[in-house]
Amino acid sequence: MSGPLPMFPLSTVVFPGMSVPLHVFEDRYRMLVNHLLTVEDPAARVFGTVAIREGYEVGDHGAQSVYRVGCVLQLTEVERRDDGTFDIVAVARERLMLEEMQRGADFPQGVVAVLPEPEVDVPAEVLDRARATFTAFRAAMTELQGDPFSGTLPRDPDYLAWTLSALTPLPMAERQSLLEAADATERLVLVTRLLTEELRAINVIPSLPATQVARTAWSPN
């Protein structure tokens, strides 16, 4: 399944389940929001996002400077400000593969294909190790600067994999690798390894965590 979709590249990697607040001020993206508001069915107010590669800007040839795997976002909240800008909230749904970025008349568009999430039986030991490693990481971060997270971890393996991926504070390339992982098992194994490396770094320099806590909040939906 593929087709055109309005695109809003961001300087962060978005995962399914994330709630993404955005302040929309550029003309092209204000036109994108106005376009979405003309869609009668709220569930159909969707657009795509991919992460802008670090050190690049999106211009006329933006497809060369963005990652190809991103997410479909559904617009859920809109506040129009007096200066014509918007404060919006969008919820990330399924993953997408960007096949081509196009210059639309009013806003960027992309030809995308939705990436189905494979159904796999995640081994119990993979789930247990991922949960235990995140619990240890959370305890270490709490001791340094207070608990940066809230809520409980989901039991469903797919949701758990996405939650840990979203919560783990990592450089963009490593977060992108989690988004692109083939399935929940591969994603959980990878995030466990990355969290273990972060824990080792914290133990070496306890006053300086290897990375900062993720800038955007994640909330399950």
XYZ file of C-alpha atoms in Angstrom:
221
model
C 0.000 0.000 0.000
C 1.529 3.295 -1.088
C 0.388 6.771 -2.013
C 0.904 10.511 -1.486
C 0.928 11.977 2.006
C 1.619 15.475 3.371
C 5.063 15.463 5.003
C 6.428 17.317 8.036
C 10.102 16.334 8.578
C 11.308 16.803 12.158
C 14.664 17.005 13.891
C 13.806 13.977 16.018
C 12.906 10.318 15.559
C 9.262 9.572 16.291
C 8.005 6.137 17.362
C 4.506 4.636 17.149
C 2.570 5.570 20.270
C 4.356 8.868 20.828
C 2.338 12.008 21.423
C 4.141 14.797 19.552
C 3.494 18.460 20.453
C 4.528 20.941 17.752
C 4.552 24.710 17.356
C 3.847 25.332 13.662
C 5.110 28.675 12.365
C 6.562 28.138 8.870
C 4.154 29.103 6.078
C 4.322 25.717 4.330
C 3.474 23.817 7.497
C 0.738 26.256 8.459
C -0.780 25.475 5.056
C -0.403 21.777 5.831
C -2.366 22.196 9.080
C -5.029 24.251 7.314
C -5.305 21.490 4.712
C -5.748 18.825 7.398
C -8.492 20.875 9.063
C -10.519 20.689 5.840
C -10.651 16.885 6.196
C -14.036 16.042 7.687
C -13.097 12.752 9.340
C -10.686 13.416 12.260
C -9.206 9.923 11.862
C -8.189 10.843 8.301
C -6.264 13.978 9.334
C -2.932 12.286 8.833
C 0.484 13.315 7.627
C 3.927 11.755 7.610
C 7.180 12.549 9.323
C 10.757 11.407 8.898
C 13.784 12.576 10.857
C 16.118 15.127 9.346
C 19.646 13.755 9.358
C 21.909 15.558 11.808
C 23.886 18.341 10.161
C 21.470 18.759 7.255
C 18.601 21.035 6.419
C 15.599 20.102 4.325
C 15.511 22.156 1.141
C 14.503 21.622 -2.453
C 16.261 18.263 -2.414
C 15.160 17.351 1.088
C 14.759 13.664 0.223
C 18.556 13.414 0.237
C 18.826 14.717 3.805
C 16.125 12.806 5.650
C 15.843 9.233 6.796
C 13.546 7.019 4.754
C 11.704 5.265 7.599
C 9.349 7.421 9.648
C 5.816 7.410 11.006
C 2.293 8.331 10.038
C 0.977 11.004 12.414
C -2.670 11.739 13.187
C -3.579 15.304 14.109
C -5.466 15.179 17.420
C -5.349 18.696 18.888
C -5.127 22.134 17.272
C -4.912 25.610 18.766
C -4.814 28.507 16.319
C -2.909 31.490 17.705
C -3.589 35.167 16.946
C -0.387 35.482 14.894
C -1.503 32.721 12.515
C 0.713 30.018 13.977
C -0.582 26.765 15.458
C 0.103 24.684 18.516
C -0.787 21.125 17.635
C -0.534 17.632 19.046
C -0.216 14.591 16.810
C -0.103 10.908 17.720
C 2.252 8.581 15.868
C 0.591 5.565 14.321
C 2.202 3.015 11.991
C 5.644 3.224 10.413
C 6.134 4.392 6.842
C 8.773 4.087 4.152
C 9.393 7.294 2.211
C 9.776 6.375 -1.434
C 10.003 9.915 -2.805
C 9.842 13.448 -1.416
C 7.976 15.897 -3.635
C 7.602 19.654 -3.662
C 3.907 20.288 -3.318
C 2.315 23.554 -4.359
C 1.713 24.556 -0.731
C 3.570 22.057 1.470
C 5.916 19.086 1.105
C 4.423 15.778 0.080
C 5.844 12.311 -0.095
C 5.078 9.066 -1.801
C 5.033 6.608 1.085
C 4.329 2.961 1.800
C 2.982 1.853 5.162
C 5.251 -0.692 6.850
C 3.297 -3.488 8.537
C 4.578 -4.609 11.921
C 5.408 -8.333 11.806
C 3.744 -10.522 14.412
C 6.423 -12.464 16.270
C 6.578 -14.496 19.453
C 9.106 -12.641 21.567
C 11.049 -15.020 23.840
C 10.303 -14.536 27.537
C 13.999 -14.067 28.331
C 14.199 -11.165 25.865
C 11.212 -9.479 27.518
C 12.526 -10.051 31.048
C 15.998 -8.754 30.240
C 14.628 -5.642 28.533
C 12.391 -4.822 31.498
C 15.168 -5.440 34.030
C 17.700 -3.367 32.109
C 15.306 -0.441 31.764
C 14.441 -0.652 35.476
C 18.148 -0.456 36.341
C 18.634 2.459 33.946
C 15.637 4.287 35.371
C 16.947 3.811 38.922
C 20.347 5.202 37.917
C 18.787 8.241 36.267
C 16.475 8.816 39.243
C 19.452 8.865 41.598
C 21.210 11.445 39.432
C 18.408 13.869 38.612
C 15.052 12.534 39.752
C 12.759 10.110 38.001
C 12.409 11.395 34.415
C 9.608 8.998 33.505
C 6.082 8.243 34.637
C 3.644 5.403 34.324
C 4.158 1.679 34.036
C 5.589 -0.351 31.206
C 3.093 -2.128 28.931
C 2.915 -5.903 28.947
C 2.330 -6.316 25.205
C 5.717 -7.038 23.534
C 5.158 -4.664 20.602
C 4.065 -1.799 22.838
C 6.931 -2.538 25.225
C 9.455 -2.370 22.390
C 8.100 0.968 21.170
C 7.898 2.374 24.702
C 11.488 1.525 25.586
C 12.670 2.856 22.227
C 10.895 6.155 22.824
C 12.080 6.512 26.424
C 15.736 5.681 25.870
C 17.830 8.879 25.499
C 20.104 8.116 22.573
C 21.702 9.924 19.619
C 19.496 10.231 16.570
C 21.214 7.529 14.510
C 20.719 4.955 17.263
C 17.074 5.958 17.763
C 16.579 5.601 14.021
C 18.067 2.109 14.149
C 15.432 1.180 16.748
C 12.672 2.519 14.498
C 14.022 0.526 11.555
C 14.433 -2.757 13.477
C 12.685 -5.637 11.735
C 10.385 -6.686 14.582
C 9.754 -6.449 18.327
C 12.333 -9.090 19.214
C 15.117 -7.371 17.284
C 14.050 -4.006 18.721
C 14.055 -5.239 22.326
C 17.447 -6.922 21.955
C 18.882 -3.728 20.475
C 17.394 -1.370 23.050
C 18.623 -3.645 25.848
C 22.163 -3.488 24.476
C 22.025 0.282 24.093
C 20.651 0.747 27.610
C 23.384 -1.510 29.000
C 26.003 0.678 27.297
C 24.387 3.787 28.798
C 24.472 2.214 32.254
C 28.171 1.456 31.877
C 28.838 5.057 30.884
C 26.869 6.374 33.859
C 28.846 4.123 36.204
C 32.137 5.420 34.806
C 31.157 9.102 35.101
C 28.171 9.132 37.464
C 27.752 12.919 37.407
C 27.602 13.024 33.604
C 25.159 10.619 31.952
C 26.276 9.648 28.486
C 23.242 11.293 26.932
C 20.512 13.647 28.030
C 17.013 12.446 28.740
C 14.867 12.530 25.613
C 13.568 16.025 24.979
C 10.018 15.063 24.082
C 7.617 13.273 26.360
C 6.140 9.926 25.406
C 2.677 8.959 26.452
C 0.941 5.669 25.677
C -2.272 5.881 23.664
